[in-house]
Coordinates of C-alpha atoms in Angstrom, one line a residue:
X1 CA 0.0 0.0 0.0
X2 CA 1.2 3.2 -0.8
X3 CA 1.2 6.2 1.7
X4 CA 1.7 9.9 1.7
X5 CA 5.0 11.1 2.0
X6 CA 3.8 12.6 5.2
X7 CA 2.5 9.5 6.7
X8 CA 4.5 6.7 8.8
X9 CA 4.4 2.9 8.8
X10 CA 4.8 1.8 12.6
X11 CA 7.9 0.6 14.2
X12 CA 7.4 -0.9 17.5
X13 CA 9.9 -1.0 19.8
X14 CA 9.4 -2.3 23.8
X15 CA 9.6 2.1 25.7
X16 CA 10.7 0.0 29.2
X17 CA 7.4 1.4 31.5
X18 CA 5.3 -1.9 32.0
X19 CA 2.1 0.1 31.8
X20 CA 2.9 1.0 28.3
X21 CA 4.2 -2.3 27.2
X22 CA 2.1 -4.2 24.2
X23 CA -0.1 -0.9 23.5
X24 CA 0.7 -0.4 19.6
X25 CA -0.1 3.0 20.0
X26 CA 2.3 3.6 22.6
X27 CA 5.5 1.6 21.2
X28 CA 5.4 3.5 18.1
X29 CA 5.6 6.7 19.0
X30 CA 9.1 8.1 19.0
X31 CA 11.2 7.5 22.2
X32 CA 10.9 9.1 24.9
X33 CA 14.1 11.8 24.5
X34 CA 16.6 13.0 26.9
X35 CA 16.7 17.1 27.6
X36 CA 19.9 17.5 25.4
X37 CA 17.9 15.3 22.3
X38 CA 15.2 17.4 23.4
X39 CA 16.9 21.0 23.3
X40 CA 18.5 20.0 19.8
X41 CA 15.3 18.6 18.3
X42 CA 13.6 21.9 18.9
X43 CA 16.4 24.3 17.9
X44 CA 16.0 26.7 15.5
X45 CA 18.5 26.1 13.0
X46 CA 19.9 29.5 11.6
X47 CA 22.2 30.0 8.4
X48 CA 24.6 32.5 9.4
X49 CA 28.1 33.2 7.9
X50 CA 30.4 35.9 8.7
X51 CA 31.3 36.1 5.3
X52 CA 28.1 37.5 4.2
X53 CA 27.9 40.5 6.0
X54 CA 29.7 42.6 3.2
X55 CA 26.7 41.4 1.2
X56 CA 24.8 43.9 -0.3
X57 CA 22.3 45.4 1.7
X58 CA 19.1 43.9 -0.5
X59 CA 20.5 40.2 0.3
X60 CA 21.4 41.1 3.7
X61 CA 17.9 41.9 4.7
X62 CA 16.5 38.7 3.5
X63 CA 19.1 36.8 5.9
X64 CA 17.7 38.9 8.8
X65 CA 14.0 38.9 8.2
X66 CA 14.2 34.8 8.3
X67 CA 15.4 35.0 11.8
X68 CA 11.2 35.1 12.7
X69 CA 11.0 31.9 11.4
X70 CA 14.3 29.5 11.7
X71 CA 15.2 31.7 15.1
X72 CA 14.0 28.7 18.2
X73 CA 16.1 29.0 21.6
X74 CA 14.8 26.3 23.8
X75 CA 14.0 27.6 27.7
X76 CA 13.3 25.5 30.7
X77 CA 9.7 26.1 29.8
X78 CA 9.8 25.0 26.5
X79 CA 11.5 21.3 28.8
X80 CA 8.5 21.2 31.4
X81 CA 5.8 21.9 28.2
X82 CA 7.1 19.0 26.4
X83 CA 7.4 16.6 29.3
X84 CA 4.0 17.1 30.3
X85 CA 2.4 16.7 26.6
X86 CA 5.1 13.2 26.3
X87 CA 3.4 12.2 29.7
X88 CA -0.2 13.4 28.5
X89 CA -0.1 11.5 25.1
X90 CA 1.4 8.1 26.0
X91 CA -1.0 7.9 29.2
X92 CA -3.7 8.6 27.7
X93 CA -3.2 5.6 24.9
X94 CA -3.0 3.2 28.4
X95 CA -7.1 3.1 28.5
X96 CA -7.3 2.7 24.5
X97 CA -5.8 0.1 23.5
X98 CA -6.1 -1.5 20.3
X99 CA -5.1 -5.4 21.5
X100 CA -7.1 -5.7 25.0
X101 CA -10.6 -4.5 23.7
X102 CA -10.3 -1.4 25.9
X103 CA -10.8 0.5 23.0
X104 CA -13.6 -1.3 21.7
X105 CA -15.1 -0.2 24.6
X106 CA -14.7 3.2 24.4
X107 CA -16.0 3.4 20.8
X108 CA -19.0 1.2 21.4
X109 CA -19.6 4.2 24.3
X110 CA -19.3 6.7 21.7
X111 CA -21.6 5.1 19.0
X112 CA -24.8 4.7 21.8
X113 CA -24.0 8.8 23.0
X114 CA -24.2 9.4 18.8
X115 CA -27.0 7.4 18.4
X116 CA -29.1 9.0 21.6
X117 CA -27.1 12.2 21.4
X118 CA -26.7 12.2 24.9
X119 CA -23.1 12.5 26.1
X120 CA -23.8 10.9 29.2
X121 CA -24.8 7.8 27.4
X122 CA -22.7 4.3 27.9
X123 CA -23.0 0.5 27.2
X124 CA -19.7 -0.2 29.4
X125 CA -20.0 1.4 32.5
X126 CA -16.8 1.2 33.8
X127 CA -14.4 1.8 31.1
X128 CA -11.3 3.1 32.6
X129 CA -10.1 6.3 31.1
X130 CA -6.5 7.5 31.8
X131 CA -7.1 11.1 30.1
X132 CA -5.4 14.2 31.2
X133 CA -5.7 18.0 30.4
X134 CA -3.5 20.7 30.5
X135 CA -4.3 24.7 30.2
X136 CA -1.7 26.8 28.8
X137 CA -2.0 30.7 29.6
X138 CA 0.7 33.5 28.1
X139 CA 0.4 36.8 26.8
X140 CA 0.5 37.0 23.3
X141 CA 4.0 36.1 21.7
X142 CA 5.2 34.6 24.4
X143 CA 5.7 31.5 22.3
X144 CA 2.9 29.2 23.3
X145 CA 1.4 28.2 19.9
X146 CA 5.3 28.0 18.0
X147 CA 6.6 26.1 21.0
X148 CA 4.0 23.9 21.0
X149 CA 4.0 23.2 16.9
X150 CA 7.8 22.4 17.7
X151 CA 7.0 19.7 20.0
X152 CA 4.3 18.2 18.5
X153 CA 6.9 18.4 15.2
X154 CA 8.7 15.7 17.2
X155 CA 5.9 13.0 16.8
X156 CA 4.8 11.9 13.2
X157 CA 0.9 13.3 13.5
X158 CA 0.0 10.3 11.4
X159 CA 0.9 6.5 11.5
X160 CA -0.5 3.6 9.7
X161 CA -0.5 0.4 11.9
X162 CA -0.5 -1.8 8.5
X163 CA -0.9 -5.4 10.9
X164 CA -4.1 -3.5 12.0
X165 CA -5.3 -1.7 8.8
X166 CA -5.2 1.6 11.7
X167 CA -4.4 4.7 11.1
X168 CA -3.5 7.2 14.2
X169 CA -3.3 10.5 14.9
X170 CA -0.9 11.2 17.3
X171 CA -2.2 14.5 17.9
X172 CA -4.7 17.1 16.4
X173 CA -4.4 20.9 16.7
X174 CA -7.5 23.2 15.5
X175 CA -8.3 27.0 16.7
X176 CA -11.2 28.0 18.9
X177 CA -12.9 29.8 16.4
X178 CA -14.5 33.4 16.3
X179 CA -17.5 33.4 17.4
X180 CA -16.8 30.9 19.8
X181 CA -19.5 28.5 19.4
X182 CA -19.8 24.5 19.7
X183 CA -21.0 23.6 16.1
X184 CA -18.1 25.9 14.5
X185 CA -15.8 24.2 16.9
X186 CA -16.8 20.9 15.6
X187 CA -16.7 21.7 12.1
X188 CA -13.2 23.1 12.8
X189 CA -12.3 19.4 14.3
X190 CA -14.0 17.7 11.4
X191 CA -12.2 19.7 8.6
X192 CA -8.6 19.4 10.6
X193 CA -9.3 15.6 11.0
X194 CA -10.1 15.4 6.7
X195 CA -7.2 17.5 5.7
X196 CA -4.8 15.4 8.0
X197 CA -6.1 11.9 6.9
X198 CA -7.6 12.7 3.4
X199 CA -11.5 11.5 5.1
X200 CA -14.6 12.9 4.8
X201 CA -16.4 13.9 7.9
X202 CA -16.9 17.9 7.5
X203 CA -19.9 16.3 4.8
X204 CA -20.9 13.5 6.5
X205 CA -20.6 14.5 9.9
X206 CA -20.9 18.5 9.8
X207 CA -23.1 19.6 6.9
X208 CA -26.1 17.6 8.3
X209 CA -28.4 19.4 10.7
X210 CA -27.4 18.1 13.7
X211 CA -28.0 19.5 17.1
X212 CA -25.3 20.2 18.9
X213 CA -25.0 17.2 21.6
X214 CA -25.2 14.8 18.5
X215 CA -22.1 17.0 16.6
X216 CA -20.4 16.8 20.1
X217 CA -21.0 13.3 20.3
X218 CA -19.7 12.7 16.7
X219 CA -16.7 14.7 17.5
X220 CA -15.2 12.6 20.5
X221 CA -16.4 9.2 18.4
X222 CA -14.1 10.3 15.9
X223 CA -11.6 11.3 18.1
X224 CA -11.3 7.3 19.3
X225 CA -12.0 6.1 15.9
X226 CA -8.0 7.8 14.5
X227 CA -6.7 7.4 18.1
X228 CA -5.9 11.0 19.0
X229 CA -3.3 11.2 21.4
X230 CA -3.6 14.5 22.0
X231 CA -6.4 17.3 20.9
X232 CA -4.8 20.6 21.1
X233 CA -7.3 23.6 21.2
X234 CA -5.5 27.1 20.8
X235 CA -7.3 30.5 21.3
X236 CA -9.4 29.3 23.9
X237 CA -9.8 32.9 25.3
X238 CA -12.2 33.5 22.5
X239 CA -15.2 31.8 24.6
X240 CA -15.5 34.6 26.5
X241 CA -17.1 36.8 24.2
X242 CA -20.2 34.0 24.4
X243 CA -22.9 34.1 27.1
X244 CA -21.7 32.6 30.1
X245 CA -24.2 29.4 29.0
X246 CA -22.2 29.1 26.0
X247 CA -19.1 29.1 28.2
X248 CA -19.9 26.2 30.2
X249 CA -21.3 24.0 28.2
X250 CA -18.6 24.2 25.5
X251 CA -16.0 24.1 28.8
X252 CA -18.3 21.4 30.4
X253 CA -18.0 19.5 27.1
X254 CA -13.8 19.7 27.1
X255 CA -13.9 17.9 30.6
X256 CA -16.5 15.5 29.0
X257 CA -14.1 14.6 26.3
X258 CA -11.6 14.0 28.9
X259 CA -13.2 12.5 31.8
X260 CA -15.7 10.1 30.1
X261 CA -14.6 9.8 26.5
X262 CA -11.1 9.5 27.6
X263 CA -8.8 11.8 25.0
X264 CA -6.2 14.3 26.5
X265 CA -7.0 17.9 25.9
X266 CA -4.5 20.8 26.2
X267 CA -6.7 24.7 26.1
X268 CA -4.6 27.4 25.0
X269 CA -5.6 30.7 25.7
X270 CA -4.0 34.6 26.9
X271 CA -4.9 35.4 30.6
X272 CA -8.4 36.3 29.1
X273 CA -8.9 32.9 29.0
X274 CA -8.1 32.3 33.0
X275 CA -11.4 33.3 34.3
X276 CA -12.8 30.5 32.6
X277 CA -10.7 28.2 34.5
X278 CA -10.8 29.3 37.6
X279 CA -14.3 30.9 38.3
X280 CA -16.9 29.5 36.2
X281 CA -15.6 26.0 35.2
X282 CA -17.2 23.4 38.3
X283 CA -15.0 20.7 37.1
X284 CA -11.7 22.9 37.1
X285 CA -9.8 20.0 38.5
X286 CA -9.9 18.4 35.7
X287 CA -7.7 21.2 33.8
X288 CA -5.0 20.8 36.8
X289 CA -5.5 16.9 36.1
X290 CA -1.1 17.5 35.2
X291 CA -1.1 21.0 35.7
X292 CA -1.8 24.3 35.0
X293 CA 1.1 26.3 33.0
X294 CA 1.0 29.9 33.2
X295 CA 3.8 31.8 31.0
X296 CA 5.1 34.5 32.1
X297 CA 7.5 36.9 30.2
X298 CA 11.1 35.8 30.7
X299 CA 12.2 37.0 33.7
X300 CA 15.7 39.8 33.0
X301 CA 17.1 38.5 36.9
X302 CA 16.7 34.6 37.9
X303 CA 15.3 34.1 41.3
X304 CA 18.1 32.1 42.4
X305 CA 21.3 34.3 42.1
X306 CA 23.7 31.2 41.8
X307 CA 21.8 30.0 38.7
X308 CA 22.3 31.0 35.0
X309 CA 19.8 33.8 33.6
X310 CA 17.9 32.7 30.7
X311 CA 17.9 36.4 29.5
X312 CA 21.5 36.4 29.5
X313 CA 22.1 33.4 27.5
X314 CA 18.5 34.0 24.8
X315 CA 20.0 37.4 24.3
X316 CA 23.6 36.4 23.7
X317 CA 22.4 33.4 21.5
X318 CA 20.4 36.2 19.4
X319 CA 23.2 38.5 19.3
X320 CA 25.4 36.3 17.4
X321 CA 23.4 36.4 14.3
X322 CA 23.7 40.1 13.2
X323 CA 24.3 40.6 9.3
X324 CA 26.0 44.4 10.3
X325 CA 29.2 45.3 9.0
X326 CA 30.1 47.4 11.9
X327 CA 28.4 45.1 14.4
X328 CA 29.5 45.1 18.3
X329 CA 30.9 41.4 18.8
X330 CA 29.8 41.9 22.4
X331 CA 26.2 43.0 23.9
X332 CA 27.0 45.6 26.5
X333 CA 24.7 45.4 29.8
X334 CA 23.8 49.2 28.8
X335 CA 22.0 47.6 25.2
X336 CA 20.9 44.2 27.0
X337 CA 19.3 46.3 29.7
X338 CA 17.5 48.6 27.4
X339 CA 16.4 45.3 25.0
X340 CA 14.5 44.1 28.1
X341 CA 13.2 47.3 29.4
X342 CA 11.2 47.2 26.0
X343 CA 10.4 43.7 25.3
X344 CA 9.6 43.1 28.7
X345 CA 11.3 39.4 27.9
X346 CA 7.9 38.5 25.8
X347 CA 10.0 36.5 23.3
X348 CA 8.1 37.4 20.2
X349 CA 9.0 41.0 21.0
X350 CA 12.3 39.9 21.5
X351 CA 13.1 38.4 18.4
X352 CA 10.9 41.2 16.2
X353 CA 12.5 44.1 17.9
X354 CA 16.1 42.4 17.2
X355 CA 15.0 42.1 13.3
X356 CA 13.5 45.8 12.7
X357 CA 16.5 47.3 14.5
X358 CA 18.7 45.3 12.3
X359 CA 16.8 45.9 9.0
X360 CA 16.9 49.8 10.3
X361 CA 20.1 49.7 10.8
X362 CA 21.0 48.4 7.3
X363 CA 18.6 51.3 5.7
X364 CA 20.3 53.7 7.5
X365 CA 23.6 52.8 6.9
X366 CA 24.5 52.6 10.5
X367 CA 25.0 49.4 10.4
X368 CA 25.4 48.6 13.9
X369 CA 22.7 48.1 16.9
X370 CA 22.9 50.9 19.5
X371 CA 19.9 51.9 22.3
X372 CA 18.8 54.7 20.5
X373 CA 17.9 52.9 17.7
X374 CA 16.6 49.9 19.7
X375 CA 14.1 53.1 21.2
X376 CA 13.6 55.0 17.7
X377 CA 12.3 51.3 16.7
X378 CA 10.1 50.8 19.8
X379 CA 8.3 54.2 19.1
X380 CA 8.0 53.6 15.0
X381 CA 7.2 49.8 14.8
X382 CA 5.9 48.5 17.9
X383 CA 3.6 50.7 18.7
X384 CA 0.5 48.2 18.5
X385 CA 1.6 46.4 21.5
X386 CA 2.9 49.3 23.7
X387 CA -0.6 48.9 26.0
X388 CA 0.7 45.3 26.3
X389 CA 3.9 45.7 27.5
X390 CA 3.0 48.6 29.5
X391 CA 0.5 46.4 31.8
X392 CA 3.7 44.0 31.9
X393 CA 5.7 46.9 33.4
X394 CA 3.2 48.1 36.3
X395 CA 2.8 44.1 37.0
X396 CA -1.2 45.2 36.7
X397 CA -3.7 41.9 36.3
X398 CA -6.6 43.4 35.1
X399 CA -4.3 45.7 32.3
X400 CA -2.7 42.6 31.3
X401 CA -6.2 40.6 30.7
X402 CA -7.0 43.6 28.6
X403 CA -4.4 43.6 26.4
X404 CA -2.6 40.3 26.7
X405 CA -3.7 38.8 22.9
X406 CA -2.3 42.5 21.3
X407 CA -0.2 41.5 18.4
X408 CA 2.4 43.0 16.0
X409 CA -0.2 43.0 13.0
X410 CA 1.0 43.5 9.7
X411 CA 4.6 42.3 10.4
X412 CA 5.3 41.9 6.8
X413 CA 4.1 45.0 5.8
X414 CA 6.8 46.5 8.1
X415 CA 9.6 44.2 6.8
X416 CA 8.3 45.5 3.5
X417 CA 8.9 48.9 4.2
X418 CA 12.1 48.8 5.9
X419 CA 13.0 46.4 2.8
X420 CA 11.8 49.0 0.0
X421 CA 14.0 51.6 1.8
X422 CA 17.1 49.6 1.6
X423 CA 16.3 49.1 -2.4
X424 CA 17.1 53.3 -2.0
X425 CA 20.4 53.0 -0.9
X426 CA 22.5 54.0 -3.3
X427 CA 24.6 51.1 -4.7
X428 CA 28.1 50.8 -4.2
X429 CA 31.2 50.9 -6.7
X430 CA 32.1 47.3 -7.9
X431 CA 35.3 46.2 -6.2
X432 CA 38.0 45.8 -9.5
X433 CA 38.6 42.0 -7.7
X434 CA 34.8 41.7 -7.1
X435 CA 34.5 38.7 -9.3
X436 CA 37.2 36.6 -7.5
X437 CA 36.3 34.6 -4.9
X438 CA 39.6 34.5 -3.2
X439 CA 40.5 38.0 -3.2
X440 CA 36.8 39.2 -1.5
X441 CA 37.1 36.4 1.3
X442 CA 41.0 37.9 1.7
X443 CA 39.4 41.3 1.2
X444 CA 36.3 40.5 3.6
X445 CA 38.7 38.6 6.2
X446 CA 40.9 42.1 5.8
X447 CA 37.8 44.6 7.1
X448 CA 36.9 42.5 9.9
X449 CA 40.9 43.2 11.7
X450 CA 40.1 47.3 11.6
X451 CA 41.6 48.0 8.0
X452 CA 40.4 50.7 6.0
X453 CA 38.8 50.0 2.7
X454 CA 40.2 52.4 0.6
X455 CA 43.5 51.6 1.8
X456 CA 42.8 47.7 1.3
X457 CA 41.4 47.7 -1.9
X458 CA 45.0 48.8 -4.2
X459 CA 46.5 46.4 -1.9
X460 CA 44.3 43.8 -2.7
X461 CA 44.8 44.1 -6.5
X462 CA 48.3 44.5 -5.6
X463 CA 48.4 41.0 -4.1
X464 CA 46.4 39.2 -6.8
X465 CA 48.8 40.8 -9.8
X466 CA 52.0 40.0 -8.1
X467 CA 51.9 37.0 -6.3
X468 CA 48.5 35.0 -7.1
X469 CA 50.2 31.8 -6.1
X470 CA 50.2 32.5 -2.6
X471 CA 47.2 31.3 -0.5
X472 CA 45.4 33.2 1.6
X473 CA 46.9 32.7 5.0
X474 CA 50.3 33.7 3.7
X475 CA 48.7 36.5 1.4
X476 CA 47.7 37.9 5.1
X477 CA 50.8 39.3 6.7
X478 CA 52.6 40.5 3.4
X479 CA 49.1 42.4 2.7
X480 CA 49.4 43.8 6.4
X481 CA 53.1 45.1 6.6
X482 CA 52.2 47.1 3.3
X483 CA 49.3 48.5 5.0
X484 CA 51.2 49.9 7.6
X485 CA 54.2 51.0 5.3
X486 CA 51.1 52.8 3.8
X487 CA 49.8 54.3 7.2
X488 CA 53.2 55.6 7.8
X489 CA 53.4 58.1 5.0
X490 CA 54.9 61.3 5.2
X491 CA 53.3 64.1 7.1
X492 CA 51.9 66.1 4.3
X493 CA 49.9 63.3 3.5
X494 CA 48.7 63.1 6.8
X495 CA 47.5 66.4 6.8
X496 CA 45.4 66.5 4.0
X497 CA 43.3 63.8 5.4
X498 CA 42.8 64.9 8.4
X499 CA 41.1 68.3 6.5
X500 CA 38.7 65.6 5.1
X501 CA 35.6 66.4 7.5
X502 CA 32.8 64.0 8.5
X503 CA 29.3 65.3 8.1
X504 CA 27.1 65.3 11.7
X505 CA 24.9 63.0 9.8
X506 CA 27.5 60.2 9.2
X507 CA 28.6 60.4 13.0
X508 CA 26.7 57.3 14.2
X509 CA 28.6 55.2 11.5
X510 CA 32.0 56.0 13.1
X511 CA 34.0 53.7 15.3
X512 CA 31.4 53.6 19.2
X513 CA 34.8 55.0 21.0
X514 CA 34.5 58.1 19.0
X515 CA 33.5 61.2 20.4
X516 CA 31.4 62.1 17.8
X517 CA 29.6 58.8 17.8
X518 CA 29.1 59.6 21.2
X519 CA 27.3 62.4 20.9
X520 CA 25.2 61.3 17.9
X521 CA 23.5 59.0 20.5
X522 CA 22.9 61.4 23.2
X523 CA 18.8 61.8 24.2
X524 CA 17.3 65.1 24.3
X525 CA 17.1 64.4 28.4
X526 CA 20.8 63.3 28.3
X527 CA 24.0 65.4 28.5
X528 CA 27.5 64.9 27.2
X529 CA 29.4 64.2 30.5
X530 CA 26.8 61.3 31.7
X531 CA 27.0 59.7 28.3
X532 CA 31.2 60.0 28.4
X533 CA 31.1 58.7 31.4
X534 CA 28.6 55.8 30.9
X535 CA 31.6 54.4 28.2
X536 CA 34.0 54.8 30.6
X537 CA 35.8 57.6 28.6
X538 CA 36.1 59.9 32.0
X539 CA 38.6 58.9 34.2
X540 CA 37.8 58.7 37.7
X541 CA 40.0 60.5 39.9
X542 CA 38.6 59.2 43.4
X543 CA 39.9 55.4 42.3
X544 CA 43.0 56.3 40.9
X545 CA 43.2 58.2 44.5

């Protein structure tokens, strides 16, 4: 039989935990990893190069805008998330399995409930059920949906059991939808279940006017019949804008679907979504059945002093992948400090703040990252989700109900712009060597030690006519002694280019220790001295004292 490319024939293999042992479902699934198989499966794998940042500006952008996507860091979050779901998935296959009858059971429940639609229909009454759920609360971008689409990445969603003729689904994800009602949730389900498996249920199952227990009832039949390990049901704030009827029977059904039908559920929601959970659900215990995550933004300071900060090492991880020709190697406290003070550690504002300021910085031709432009950024591009992040600051509840699902809308159309106005810069002269690989790497290499362009480039040429034999490592030092025979000219020469002045605009492109650059990122608040002495340029007479 012949199978989608994105499908997978099982491969059992014995996990070690009697409890799961001779449950097909169970034994083939994918192991059960280790943190560091864990932390590499769900890292973001980025294509950077230090030999493309004297890339031209157009190709340069297209490198930084793909951080949003390939950019993944995992956090001890992320760890806990994805033990709990491994947990979740393979306990909740213990009461359905294919070999003992126990899911016989369970599906001969779900076709009386279908065929009274009454949910609280059986034929077994005591099937066992070892169903979990978990609620997942965070602001939005604080990387509950994309962390969760990583770890469920970790499990084929679909495997074909060919001794059985079964096809599972080890998990199903579908969106609360709009108008938050049960019959658009199901039809959601239904159309999610038919694109992953190729069936037909949205017509059969959906289009027919059934009343709502019956579509509920059809929903969590289904949900045995493929052997869902996992239903995962995102932007479950969107209830609230129901009656609170609604609310609680759609809520009522969740624990339904978990208690008696047996399927682990995982609700994902913004803290608009808590209320639900903890006033107006009666069976609330059910979503604390392994816990209740709530996400906060990463915190700048851990709460043990003796342990790493996560800050620390997300930021410096991020920091690395900066296609700017005049790029800091190191993150000074002074830029980290003003990164958080913005972001407020919500990750998505992290990583978006990181990429405007670079694409910025590229269209600017400043091509570094300094805190005023982190700030001029802030104020232009993010100003959607100021509210947001200004609930975060004052640590406000209520504030950060309101706005917790405020998003960055329009994204593109921002990378857009930013794009369109590095198509504007005016392009540079051709380097004579330009089409020789070996001379820009030597060239590239060159710039990266402090040498000056216009001084390198004769040399360059100088190299490559002369002596193109040589290779590039011993092309290095002969290249540098003439560079500095060339620095050490005679006076006269001197002279005239020091009378070559530096327009005020061009001072944020010079080297950070220079006064001028300095002052070029002073704040109208902020006064010469303070800044001087915030880069350590005034000397302190009291310690040399």
């Amino acid at each position: 039989m012949s199978l989608p490319i994105e499908y997978v024939t099982a491969q059992y293999q014995d996990t070690g935990n009697p409890s799961y042992r001779g449950n097909p479902f169970i034994e083939a699934l994918p192991p059960i990893m280790e943190i560091r198989q864990l932390k590499e499966g769900l890292e973001g794998k980025v294509d950077f190069s230090l030999k493309h940042l004297q890339d031209k500006p157009r190709q340069r952008a297209h490198m930084v805008a793909a951080l949003l996507d390939d950019f993944f860091q995992p956090l001890s979050q992320h760890v806990l998330l994805e033990e709990r779901i491994s947990i979740m998935v393979r306990r909740g296959y213990v009461s359905r399995n294919l070999l003992d009858g126990s899911l016989n059971e369970h599906l001969q429940n779900g076709y009386q409930r279908v065929m009274s639609g009454d949910l609280q229909s059986y034929k077994f009454r005591n099937v066992l059920t070892t169903a979990t759920c978990l609620s997942l609360i965070g602001c939005s971008g604080s990387g509950k949906s994309s962390t969760l689409d990583r770890i469920l990445a970790t499990y084929p969603q679909v495997i074909y059991h060919e001794n059985y003729n079964f096809f599972q689904l080890s998990y199903l994800k579908i969106e609360c939808p709009n108008n938050g009602s049960q019959q658009s949730l199901c039809l959601n389900f239904f159309r999610e279940v038919d694109r992953r498996l190729g069936t037909n249920y949205e017509n059969t199952h959906g289009r027919r006017r059934h009343g709502i227990p019956t579509l509920l009832a059809l929903m969590s039949q289904v949900a045995n019949e493929r052997a869902i390990g996992v239903l995962v049901i995102d932007e479950i704030q969107r209830l609230k804008i129901r009656k609170a009827v609604g609310r609680e029977q759609m809520l009522e059904f969740f624990v339904e679907l978990v208690n008696t039908v047996g399927i682990p559920v995982i609700l994902v929601g913004t803290p608009k979504a808590r209320p639900l959970f903890e006033v107006e659900l009666q069976s609330a215990r059910r979503t604390t059945g392994i816990g209740s995550l709530y996400w906060q933004p990463m915190p700048q300071y851990p709460e043990n002093p003796n342990t790493k900060s996560e800050w620390v090492a997300f930021t410096n991880k991020l920091w690395k992948y900066q296609w700017l020709n005049r790029r800091d190697e190191v993150l000074t406290d002074e830029i980290r400090d003003c990164w958080y003070e913005l972001s407020q550690g919500v990750l998505d504002i992290v990583v978006k703040l990181f990429v405007l300021a670079q694409l910025r910085a590229i269209a600017s031709k400043l091509e570094r990252i300094t805190v005023k432009l982190l700030r001029s950024v802030y104020d232009d591009e993010l100003k959607p989700v100021h509210p947001m992040l200004d609930a975060i600051r004052q640590g406000s509840p209520d504030l950060i109900a309101k706005y917790s699902d405020l998003r960055v809308e329009d994204i593109d159309k921002r990378l857009l712009s930013l794009q369109q106005k590095i198509n504007q810069i005016p392009k540079e002269p051709e380097l004579p060597f330009g089409h020789i690989e070996q001379a820009m790497r030597l060239y590239n290499l060159l710039l990266q030690t402090g040498c000056q362009s216009k001084i390198l480039i004769p040399l360059v040429e100088k190299i490559f006519r002369e002596q193109p034999t040589l290779t590039l490592r011993e092309m290095m030092p002969l290249i540098l002694d003439w560079y500095d025979e060339d620095k050490q000219k005679p006076k006269s020469m001197i002279k005239a280019r020091k009378q070559t002045l530096i327009k005020r605009s061009d001072w944020p492109c010079l080297d950070s220790s220079d006064l001028r650059f300095v002052y070029s990122q002073l704040d109208q608040k902020e006064d010469m001295y303070s800044a001087m002495k915030d880069c350590h340029l005034v000397l302190d007479l009291k310690k040399v004292s």
